[in-house]
JSON list of C-alpha atoms and ligand atoms in Angstrom, two decimals:
[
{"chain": "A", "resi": 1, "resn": "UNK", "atom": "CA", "xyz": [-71.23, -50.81, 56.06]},
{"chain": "A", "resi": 2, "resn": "UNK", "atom": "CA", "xyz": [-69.84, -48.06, 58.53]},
{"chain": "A", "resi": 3, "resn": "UNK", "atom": "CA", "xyz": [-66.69, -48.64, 59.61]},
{"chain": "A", "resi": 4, "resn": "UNK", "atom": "CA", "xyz": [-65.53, -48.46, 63.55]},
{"chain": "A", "resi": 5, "resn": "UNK", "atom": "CA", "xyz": [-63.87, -45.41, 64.82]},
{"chain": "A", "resi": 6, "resn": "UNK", "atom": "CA", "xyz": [-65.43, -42.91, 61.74]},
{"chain": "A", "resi": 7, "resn": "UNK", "atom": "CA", "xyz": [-67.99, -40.18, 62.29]},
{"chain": "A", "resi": 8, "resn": "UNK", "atom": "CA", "xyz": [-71.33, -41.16, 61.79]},
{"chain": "A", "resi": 9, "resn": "UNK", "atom": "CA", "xyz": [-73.56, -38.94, 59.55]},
{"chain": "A", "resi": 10, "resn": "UNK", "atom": "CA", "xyz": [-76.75, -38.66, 58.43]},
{"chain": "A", "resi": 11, "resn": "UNK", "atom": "CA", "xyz": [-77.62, -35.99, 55.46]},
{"chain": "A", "resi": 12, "resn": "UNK", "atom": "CA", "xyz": [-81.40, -34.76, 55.48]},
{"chain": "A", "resi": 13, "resn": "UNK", "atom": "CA", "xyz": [-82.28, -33.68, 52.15]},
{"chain": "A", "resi": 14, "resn": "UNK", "atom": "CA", "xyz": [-85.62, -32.51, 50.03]},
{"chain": "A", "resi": 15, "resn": "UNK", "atom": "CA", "xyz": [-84.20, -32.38, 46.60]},
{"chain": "A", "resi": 16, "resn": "UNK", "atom": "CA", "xyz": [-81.43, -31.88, 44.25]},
{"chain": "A", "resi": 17, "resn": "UNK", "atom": "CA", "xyz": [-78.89, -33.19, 46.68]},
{"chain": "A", "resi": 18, "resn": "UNK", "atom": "CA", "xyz": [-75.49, -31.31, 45.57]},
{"chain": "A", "resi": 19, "resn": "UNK", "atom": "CA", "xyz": [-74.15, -30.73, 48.75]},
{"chain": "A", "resi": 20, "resn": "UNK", "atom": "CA", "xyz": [-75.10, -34.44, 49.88]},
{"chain": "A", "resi": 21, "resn": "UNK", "atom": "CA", "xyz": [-73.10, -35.88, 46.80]},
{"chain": "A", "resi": 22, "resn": "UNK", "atom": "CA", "xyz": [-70.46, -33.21, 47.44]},
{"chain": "A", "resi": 23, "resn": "UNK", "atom": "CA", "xyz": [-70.17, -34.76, 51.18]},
{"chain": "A", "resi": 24, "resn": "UNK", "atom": "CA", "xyz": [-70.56, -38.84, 50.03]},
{"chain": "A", "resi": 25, "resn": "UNK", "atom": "CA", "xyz": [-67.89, -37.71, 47.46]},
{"chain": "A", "resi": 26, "resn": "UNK", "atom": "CA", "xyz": [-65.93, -36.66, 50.64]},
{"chain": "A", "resi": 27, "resn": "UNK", "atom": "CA", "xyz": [-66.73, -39.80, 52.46]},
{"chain": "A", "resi": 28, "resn": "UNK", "atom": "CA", "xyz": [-66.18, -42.18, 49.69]},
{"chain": "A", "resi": 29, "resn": "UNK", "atom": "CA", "xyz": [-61.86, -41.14, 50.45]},
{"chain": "A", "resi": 30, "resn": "UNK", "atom": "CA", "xyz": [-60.22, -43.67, 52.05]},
{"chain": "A", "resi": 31, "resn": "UNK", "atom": "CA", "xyz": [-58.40, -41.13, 54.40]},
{"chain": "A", "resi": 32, "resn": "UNK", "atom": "CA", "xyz": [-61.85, -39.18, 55.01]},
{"chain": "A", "resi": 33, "resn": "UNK", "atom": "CA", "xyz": [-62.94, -39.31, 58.86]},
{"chain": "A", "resi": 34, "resn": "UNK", "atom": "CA", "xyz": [-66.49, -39.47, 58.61]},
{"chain": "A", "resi": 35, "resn": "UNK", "atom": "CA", "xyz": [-69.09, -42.26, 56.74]},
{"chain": "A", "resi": 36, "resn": "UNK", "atom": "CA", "xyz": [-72.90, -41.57, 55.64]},
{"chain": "A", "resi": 37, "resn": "UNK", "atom": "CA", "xyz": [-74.90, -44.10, 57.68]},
{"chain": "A", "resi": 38, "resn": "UNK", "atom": "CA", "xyz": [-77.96, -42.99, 55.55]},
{"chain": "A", "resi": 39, "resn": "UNK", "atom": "CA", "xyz": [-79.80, -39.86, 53.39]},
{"chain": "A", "resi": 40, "resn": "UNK", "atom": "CA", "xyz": [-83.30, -39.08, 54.84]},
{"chain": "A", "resi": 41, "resn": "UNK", "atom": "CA", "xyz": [-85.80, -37.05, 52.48]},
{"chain": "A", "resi": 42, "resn": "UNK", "atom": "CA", "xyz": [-89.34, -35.25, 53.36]},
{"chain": "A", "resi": 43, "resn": "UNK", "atom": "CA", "xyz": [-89.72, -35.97, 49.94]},
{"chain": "A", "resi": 44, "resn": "UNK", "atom": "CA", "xyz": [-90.37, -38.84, 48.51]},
{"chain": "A", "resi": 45, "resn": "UNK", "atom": "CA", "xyz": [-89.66, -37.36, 45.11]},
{"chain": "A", "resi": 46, "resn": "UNK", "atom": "CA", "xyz": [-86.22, -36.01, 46.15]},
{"chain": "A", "resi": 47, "resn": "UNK", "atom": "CA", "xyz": [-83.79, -36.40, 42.89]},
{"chain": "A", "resi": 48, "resn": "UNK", "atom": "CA", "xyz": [-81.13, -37.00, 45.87]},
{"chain": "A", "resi": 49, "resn": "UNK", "atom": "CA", "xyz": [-82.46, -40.27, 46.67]},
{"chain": "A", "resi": 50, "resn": "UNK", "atom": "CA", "xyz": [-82.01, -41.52, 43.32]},
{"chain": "A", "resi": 51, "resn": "UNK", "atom": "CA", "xyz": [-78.41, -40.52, 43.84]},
{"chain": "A", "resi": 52, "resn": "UNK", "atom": "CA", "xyz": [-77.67, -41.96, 47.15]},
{"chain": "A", "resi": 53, "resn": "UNK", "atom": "CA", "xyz": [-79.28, -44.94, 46.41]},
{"chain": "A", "resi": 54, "resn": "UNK", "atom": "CA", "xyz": [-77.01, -45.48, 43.25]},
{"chain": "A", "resi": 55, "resn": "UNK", "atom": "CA", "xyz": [-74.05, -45.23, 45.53]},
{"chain": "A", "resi": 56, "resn": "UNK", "atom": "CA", "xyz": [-75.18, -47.50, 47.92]},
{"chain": "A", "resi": 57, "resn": "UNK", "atom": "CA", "xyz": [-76.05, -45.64, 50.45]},
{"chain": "A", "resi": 58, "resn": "UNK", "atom": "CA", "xyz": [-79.05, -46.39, 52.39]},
{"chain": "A", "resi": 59, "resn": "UNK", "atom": "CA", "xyz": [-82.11, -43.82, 52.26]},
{"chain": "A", "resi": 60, "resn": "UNK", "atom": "CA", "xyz": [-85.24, -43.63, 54.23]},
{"chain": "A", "resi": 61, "resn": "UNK", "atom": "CA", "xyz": [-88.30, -41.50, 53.44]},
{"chain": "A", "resi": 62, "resn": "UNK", "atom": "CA", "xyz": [-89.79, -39.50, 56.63]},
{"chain": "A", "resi": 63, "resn": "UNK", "atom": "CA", "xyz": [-92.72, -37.86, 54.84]},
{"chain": "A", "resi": 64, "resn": "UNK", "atom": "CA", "xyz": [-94.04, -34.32, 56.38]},
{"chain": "A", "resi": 65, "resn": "UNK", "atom": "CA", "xyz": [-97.55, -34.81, 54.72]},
{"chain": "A", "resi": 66, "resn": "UNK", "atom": "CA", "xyz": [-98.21, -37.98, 56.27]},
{"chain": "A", "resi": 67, "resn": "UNK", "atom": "CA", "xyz": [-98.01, -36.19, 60.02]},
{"chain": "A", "resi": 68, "resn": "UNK", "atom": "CA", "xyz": [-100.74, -34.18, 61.58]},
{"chain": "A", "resi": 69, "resn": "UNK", "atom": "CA", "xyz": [-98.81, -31.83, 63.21]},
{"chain": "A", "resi": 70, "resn": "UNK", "atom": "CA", "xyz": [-94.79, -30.57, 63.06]},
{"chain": "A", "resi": 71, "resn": "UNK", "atom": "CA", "xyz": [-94.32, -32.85, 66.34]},
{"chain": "A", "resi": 72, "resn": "UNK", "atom": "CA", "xyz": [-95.34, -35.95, 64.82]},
{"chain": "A", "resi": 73, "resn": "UNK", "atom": "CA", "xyz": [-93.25, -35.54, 62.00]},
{"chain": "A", "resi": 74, "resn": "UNK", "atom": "CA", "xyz": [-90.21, -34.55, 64.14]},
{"chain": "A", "resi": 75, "resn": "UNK", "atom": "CA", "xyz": [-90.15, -37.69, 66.32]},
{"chain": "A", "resi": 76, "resn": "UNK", "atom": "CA", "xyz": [-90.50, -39.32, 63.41]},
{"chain": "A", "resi": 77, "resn": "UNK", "atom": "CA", "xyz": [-87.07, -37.96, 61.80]},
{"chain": "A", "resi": 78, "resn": "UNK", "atom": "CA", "xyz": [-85.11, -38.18, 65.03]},
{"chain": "A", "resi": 79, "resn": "UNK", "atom": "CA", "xyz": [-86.43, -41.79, 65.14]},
{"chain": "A", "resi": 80, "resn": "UNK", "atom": "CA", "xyz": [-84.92, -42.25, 61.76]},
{"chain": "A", "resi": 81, "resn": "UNK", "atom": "CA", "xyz": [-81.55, -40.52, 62.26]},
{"chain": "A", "resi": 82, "resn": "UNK", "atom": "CA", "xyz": [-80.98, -42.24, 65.57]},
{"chain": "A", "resi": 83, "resn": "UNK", "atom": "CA", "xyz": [-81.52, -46.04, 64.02]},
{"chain": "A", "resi": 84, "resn": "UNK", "atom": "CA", "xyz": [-79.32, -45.60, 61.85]},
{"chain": "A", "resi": 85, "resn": "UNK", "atom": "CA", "xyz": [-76.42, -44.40, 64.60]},
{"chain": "A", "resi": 86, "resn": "UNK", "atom": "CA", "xyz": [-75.82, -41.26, 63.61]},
{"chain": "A", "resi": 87, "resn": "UNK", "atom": "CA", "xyz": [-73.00, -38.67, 65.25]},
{"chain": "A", "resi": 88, "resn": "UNK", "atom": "CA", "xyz": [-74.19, -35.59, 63.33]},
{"chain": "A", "resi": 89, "resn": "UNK", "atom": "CA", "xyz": [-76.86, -34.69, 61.52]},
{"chain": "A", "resi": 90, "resn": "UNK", "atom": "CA", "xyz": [-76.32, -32.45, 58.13]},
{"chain": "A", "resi": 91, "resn": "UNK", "atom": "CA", "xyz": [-78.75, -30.12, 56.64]},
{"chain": "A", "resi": 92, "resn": "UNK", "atom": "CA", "xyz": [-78.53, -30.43, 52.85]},
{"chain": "A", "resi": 93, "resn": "UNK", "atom": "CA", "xyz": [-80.94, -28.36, 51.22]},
{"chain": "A", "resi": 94, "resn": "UNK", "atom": "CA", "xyz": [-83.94, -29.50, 53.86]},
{"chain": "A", "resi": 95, "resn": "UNK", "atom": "CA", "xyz": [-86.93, -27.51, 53.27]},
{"chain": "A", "resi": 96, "resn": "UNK", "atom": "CA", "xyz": [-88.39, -28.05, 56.58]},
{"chain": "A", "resi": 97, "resn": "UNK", "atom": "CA", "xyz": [-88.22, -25.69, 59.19]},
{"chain": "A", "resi": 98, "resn": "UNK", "atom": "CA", "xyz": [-87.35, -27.81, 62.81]},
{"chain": "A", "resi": 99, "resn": "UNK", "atom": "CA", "xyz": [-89.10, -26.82, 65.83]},
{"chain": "A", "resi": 100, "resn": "UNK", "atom": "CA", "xyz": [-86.66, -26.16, 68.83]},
{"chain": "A", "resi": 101, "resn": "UNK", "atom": "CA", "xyz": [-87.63, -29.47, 70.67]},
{"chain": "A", "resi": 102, "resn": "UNK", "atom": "CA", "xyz": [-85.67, -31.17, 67.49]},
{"chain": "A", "resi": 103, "resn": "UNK", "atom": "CA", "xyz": [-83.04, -29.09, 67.18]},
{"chain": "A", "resi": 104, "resn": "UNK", "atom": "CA", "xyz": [-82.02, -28.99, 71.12]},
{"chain": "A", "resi": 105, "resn": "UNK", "atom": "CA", "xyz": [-82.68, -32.94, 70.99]},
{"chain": "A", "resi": 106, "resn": "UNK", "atom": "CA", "xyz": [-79.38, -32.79, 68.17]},
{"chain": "A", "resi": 107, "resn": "UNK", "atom": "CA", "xyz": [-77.68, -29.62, 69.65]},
{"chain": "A", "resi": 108, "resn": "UNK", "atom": "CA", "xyz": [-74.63, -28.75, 68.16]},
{"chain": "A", "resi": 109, "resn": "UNK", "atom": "CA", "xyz": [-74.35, -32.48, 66.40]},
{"chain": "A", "resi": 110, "resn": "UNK", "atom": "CA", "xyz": [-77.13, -30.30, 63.52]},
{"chain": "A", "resi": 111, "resn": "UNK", "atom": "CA", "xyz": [-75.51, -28.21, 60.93]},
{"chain": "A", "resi": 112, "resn": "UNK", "atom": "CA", "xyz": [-77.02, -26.30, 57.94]},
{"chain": "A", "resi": 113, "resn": "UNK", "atom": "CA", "xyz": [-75.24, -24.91, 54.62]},
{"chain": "A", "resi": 114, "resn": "UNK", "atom": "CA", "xyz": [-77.07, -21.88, 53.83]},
{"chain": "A", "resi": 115, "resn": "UNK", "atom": "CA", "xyz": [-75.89, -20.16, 50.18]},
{"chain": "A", "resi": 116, "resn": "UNK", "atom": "CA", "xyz": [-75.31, -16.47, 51.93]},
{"chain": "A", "resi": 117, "resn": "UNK", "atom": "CA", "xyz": [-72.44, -14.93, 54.36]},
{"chain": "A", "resi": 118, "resn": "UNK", "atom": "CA", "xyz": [-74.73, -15.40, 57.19]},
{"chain": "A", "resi": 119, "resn": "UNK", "atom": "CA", "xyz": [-76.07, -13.51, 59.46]},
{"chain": "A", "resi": 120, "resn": "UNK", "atom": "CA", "xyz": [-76.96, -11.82, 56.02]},
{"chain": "A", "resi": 121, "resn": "UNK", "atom": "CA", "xyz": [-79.46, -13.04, 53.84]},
{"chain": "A", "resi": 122, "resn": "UNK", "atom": "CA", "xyz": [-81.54, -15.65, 55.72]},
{"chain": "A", "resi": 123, "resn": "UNK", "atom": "CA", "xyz": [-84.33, -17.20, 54.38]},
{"chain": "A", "resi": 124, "resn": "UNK", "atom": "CA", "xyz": [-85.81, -17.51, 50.70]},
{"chain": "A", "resi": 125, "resn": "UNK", "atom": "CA", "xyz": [-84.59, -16.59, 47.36]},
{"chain": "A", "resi": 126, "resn": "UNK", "atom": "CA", "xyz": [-81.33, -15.65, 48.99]},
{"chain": "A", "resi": 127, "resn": "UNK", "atom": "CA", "xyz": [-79.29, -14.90, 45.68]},
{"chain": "A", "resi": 128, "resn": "UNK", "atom": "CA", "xyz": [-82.34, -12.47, 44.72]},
{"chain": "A", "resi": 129, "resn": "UNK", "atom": "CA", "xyz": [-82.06, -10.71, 48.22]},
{"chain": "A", "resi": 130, "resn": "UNK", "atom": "CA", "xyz": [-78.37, -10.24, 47.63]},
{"chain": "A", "resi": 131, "resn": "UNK", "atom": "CA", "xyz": [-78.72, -8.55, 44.32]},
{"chain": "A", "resi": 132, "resn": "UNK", "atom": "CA", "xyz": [-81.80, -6.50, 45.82]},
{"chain": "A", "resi": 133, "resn": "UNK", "atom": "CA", "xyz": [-79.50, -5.00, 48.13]},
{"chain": "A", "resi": 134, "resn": "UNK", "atom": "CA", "xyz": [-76.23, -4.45, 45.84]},
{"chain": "A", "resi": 135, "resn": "UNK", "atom": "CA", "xyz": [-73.82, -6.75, 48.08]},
{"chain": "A", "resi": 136, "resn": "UNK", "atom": "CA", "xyz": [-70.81, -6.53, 46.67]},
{"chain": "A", "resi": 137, "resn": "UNK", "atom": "CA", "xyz": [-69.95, -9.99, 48.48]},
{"chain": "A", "resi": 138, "resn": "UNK", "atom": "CA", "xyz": [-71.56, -13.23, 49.07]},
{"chain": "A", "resi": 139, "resn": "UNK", "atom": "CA", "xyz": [-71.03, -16.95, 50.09]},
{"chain": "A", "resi": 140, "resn": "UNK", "atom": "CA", "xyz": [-71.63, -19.55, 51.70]},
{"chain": "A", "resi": 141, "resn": "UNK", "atom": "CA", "xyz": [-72.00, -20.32, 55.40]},
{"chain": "A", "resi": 142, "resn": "UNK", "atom": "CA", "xyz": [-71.93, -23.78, 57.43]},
{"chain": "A", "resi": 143, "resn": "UNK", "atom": "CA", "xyz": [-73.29, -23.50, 60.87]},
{"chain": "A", "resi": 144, "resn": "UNK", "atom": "CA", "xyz": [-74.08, -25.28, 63.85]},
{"chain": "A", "resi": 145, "resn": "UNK", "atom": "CA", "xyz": [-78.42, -25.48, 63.85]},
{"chain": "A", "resi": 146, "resn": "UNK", "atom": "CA", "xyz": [-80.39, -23.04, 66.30]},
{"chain": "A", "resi": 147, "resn": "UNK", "atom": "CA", "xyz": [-84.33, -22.85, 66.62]},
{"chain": "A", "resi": 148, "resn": "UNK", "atom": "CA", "xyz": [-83.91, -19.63, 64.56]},
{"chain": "A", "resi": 149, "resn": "UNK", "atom": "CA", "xyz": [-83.88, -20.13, 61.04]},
{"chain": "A", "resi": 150, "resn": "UNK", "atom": "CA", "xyz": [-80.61, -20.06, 59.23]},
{"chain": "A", "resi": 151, "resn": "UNK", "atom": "CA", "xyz": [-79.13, -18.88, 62.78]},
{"chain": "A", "resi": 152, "resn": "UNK", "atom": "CA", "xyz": [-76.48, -20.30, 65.06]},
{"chain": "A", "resi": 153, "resn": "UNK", "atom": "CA", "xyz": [-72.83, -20.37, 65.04]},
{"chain": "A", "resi": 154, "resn": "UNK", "atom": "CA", "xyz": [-70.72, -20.04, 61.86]},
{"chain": "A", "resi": 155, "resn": "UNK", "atom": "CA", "xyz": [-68.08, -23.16, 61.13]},
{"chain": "A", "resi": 156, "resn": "UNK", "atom": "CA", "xyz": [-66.11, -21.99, 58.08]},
{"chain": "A", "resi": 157, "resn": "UNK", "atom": "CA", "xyz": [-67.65, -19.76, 55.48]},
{"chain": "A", "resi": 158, "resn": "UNK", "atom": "CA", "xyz": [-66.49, -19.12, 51.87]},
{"chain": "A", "resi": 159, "resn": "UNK", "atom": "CA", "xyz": [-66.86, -15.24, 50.37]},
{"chain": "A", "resi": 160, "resn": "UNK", "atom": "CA", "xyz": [-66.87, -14.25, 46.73]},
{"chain": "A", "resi": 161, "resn": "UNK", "atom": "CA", "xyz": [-67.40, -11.36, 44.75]},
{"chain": "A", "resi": 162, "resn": "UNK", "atom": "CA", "xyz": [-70.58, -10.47, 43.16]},
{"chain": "A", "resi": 163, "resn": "UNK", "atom": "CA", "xyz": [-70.38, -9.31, 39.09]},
{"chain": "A", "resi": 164, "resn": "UNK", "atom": "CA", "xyz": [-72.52, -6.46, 38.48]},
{"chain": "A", "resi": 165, "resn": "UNK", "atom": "CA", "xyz": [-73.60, -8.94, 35.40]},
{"chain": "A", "resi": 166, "resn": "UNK", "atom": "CA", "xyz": [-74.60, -11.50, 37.85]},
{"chain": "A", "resi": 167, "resn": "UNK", "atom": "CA", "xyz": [-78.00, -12.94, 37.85]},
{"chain": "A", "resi": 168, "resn": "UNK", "atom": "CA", "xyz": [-79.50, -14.86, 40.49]},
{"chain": "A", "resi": 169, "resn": "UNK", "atom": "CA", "xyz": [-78.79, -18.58, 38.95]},
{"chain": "A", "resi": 170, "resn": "UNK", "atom": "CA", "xyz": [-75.57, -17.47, 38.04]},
{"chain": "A", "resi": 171, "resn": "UNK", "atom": "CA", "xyz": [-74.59, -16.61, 41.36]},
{"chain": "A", "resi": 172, "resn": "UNK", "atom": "CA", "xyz": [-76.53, -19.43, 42.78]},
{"chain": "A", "resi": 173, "resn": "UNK", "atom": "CA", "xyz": [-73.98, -22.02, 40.60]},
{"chain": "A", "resi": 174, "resn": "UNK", "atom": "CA", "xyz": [-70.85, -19.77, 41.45]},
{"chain": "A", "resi": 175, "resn": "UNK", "atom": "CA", "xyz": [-71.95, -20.26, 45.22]},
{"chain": "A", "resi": 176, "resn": "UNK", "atom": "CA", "xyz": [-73.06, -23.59, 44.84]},
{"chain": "A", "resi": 177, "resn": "UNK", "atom": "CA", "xyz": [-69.40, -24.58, 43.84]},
{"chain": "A", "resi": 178, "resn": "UNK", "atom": "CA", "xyz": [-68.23, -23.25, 47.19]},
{"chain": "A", "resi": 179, "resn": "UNK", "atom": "CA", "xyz": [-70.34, -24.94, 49.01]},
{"chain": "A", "resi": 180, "resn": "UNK", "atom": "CA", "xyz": [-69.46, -28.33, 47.51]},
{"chain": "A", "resi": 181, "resn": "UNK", "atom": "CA", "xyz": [-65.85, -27.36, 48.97]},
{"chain": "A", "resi": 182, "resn": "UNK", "atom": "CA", "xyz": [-67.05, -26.22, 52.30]},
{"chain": "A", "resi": 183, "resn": "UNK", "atom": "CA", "xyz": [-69.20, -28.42, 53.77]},
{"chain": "A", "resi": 184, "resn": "UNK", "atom": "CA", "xyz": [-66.72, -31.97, 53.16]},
{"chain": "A", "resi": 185, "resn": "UNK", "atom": "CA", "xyz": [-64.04, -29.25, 55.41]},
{"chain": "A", "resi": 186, "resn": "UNK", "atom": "CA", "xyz": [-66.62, -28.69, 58.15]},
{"chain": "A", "resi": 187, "resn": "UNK", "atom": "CA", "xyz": [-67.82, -32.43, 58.64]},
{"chain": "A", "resi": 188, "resn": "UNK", "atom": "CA", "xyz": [-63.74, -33.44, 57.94]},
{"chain": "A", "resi": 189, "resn": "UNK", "atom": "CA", "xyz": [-63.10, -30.87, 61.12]},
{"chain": "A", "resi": 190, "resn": "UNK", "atom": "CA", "xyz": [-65.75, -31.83, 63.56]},
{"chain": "A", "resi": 191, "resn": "UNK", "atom": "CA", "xyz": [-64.88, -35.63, 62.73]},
{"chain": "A", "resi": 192, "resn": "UNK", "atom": "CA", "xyz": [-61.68, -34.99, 63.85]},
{"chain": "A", "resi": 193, "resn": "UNK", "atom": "CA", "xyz": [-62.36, -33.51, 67.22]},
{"chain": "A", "resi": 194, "resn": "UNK", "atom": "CA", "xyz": [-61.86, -30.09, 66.37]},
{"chain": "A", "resi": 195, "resn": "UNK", "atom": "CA", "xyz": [-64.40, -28.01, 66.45]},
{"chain": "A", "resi": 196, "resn": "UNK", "atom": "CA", "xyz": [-65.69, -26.95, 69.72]},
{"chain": "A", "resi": 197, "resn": "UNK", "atom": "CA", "xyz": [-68.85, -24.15, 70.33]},
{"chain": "A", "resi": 198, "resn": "UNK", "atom": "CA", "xyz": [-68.52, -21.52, 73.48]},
{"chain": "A", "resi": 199, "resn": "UNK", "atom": "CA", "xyz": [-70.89, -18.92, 74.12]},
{"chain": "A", "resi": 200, "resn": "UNK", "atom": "CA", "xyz": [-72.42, -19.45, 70.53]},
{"chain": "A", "resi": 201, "resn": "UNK", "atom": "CA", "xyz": [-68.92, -19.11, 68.52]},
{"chain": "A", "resi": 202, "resn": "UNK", "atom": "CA", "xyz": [-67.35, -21.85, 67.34]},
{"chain": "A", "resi": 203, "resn": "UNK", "atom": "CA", "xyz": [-63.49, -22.64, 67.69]},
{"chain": "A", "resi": 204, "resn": "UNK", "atom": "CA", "xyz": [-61.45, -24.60, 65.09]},
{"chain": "A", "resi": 205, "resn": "UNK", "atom": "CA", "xyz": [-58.15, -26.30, 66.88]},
{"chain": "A", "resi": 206, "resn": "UNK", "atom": "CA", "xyz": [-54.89, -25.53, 64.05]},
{"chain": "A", "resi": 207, "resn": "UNK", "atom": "CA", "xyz": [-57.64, -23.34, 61.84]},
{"chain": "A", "resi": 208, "resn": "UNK", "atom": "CA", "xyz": [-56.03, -19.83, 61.42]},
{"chain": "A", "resi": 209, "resn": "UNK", "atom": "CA", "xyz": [-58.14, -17.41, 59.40]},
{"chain": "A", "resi": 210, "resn": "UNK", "atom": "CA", "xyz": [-56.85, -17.20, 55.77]},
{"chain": "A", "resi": 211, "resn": "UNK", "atom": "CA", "xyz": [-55.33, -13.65, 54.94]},
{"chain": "A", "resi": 212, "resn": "UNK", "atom": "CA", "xyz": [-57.14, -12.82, 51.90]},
{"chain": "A", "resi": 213, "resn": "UNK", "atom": "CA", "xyz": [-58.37, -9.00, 51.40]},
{"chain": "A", "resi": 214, "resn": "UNK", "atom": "CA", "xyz": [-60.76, -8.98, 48.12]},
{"chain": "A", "resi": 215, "resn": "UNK", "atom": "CA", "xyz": [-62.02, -5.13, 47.59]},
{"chain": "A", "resi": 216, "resn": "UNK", "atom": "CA", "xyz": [-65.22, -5.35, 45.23]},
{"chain": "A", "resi": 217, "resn": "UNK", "atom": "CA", "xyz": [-65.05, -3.56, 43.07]},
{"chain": "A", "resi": 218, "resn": "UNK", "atom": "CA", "xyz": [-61.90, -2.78, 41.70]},
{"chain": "A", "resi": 219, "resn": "UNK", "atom": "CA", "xyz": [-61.09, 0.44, 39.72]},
{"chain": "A", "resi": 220, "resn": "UNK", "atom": "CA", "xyz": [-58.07, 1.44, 37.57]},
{"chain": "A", "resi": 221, "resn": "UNK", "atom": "CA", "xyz": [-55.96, 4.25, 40.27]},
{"chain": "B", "resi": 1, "resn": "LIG", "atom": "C1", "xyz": [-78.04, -25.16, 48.60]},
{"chain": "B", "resi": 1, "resn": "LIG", "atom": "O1", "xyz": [-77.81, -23.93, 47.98]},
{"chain": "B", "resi": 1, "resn": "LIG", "atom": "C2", "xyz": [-78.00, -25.00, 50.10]},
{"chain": "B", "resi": 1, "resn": "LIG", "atom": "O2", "xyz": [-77.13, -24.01, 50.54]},
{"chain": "B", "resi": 1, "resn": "LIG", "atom": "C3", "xyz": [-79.42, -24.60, 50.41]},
{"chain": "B", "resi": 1, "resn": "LIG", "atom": "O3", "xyz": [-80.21, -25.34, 49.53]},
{"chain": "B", "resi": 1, "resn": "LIG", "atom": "C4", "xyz": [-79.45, -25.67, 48.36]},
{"chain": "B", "resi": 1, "resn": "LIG", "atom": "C5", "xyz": [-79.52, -27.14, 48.24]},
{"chain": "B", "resi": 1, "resn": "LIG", "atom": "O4", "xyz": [-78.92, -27.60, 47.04]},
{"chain": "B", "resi": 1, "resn": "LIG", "atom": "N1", "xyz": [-79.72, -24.82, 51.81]},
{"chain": "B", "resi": 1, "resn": "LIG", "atom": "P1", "xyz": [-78.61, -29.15, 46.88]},
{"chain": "B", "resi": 1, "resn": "LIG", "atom": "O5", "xyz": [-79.93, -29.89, 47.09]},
{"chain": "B", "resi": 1, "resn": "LIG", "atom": "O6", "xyz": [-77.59, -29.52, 47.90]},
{"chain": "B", "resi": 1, "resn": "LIG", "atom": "O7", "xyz": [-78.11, -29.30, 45.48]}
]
C-alpha cells in the first residue's frame, strides 16, 4: 500500500538487485520520504524479484525478448511504470540500454547508479577498466538518465581509494557497499524537494560538499 504524500518509485532491475534491496531497506523507515510502488525486471529470471516479492513488494515482468523491436519494448515499460503511479524511476543494475524517446518521456524523474566516478569509466566491466588504467580512485556515481549511456548529471557520488592489491571483484564489493549508502541519500533528497537540474548540473538545497582530501597513495615523508 503506498501511502499519501510519499515519493513514488519504481526500481527497474535485471538481476542481483543490491541496490534495489539497499533502497526498499531505505523505504521500509518509517521517517523515509519515498515508497516502492513496484520492481520491474527484463528478466524474468532476475534473483531481485525473488527478493522484492518476499518483502511484499509488487513486481511485474516487462520482457525485452518478447518485443520485436527496442520501441515495442519501451512502451511497454513506461506502460508498466506509469500503472503503478510512479514519481521516479530508478535504474538498479538494468541491462537495457533506453532509447531517447524513453528517457525524455521520464526526464529527470530517471536515475542510474553506475559503480565508477563518472564521467570516467562508462560502460562494461567498469572495475576492469579502472585497474587497466591505474586509477588511483574510484566510486560510485548516481545521476539523473540522458540518451547517452551512463551520461547525465551527477546527484551525489562516493570516491574511494584503489589498493594496488585490488582485483576487480574486490573492488566491485568495496564499491558496491557505497553504493548501497548512496543511492537511499539521492532518492531521500529528491523526495524531499531538493534536488533541482540547471543547464545539466544538478543542485542539492542544504548539501555542502564534504571537505575530505584523500591523496592515493600515501608514502612515509
Ligand atoms: C551495480 O554495481 C550498479 O552500479 C550497476 O550494476 C550493478 C547492479 O548490482 N549498474 P545489483 O543488481 O544492484 O546488486
Amino acid at each position: 500500500m503506498v501511502e499519501a504524500g510519499r515519493l513514488k518509485i519504481v526500481i527497474l532491475i535485471s538481476g542481483r538487485g543490491s541496490n534495489m534491496t539497499a533502497l526498499a531497506e531505505a523505504c521500509a523507515a518509517g521517517d523515509f520520504p519515498a515508497e516502492v510502488a513496484a520492481v520491474i525486471s527484463n528478466r524474468p529470471d532476475a534473483q531481485g524479484l525473488t527478493t522484492a516479492a518476499n518483502r511484499g513488494i509488487t513486481t511485474a515482468i516487462v520482457d525485452h525478448t518478447q518485443y520485436d523491436a527496442r520501441a515495442g519494448f519501451e512502451a511497454a515499460l513506461s506502460a508498466a511504470i506509469e500503472s503503478s503511479g510512479a514519481d521516479l524511476v530508478c535504474l538498479a543494475g538494468f541491462m537495457r540500454l533506453l532509447g531517447a524517446p524513453f528517457v525524455d518521456q521520464w526526464r529527470d524523474r530517471l536515475i542510474n547508479i553506475h559503480p565508477s566516478l563518472l564521467p570516467a569509466f562508462k560502460g562494461l566491466d567498469t572495475h576492469g577498466q579502472v585497474l587497466a588504467a591505474g586509477a588511483r580512485f574510484s566510486g560510485s556515481t548516481v545521476h539523473f538518465v540522458r540518451p547517452a549511456t551512463d551520461e547525465g548529471p551527477i546527484i551525489v557520488q562516493a570516491a574511494l581509494a584503489v589498493a594496488p592489491s585490488d582485483t576487480a571483484a574486490g573492488l566491485a564489493a568495496r564499491v558496491l557497499e557505497q553504493e548501497h549508502r548512496i543511492y537511499p541519500l539521492a532518492v531521500r533528497w529528491i523526495a524531499e524537494g531538493r534536488v533541482t537540474v540547471a543547464n545539466e548540473t544538478v543542485t542539492i538545497a542544504g548539501a555542502s560538499a564534504g571537505s575530505g582530501v584523500t591523496i592515493n597513495p600515501e608514502s612515509a615523508p
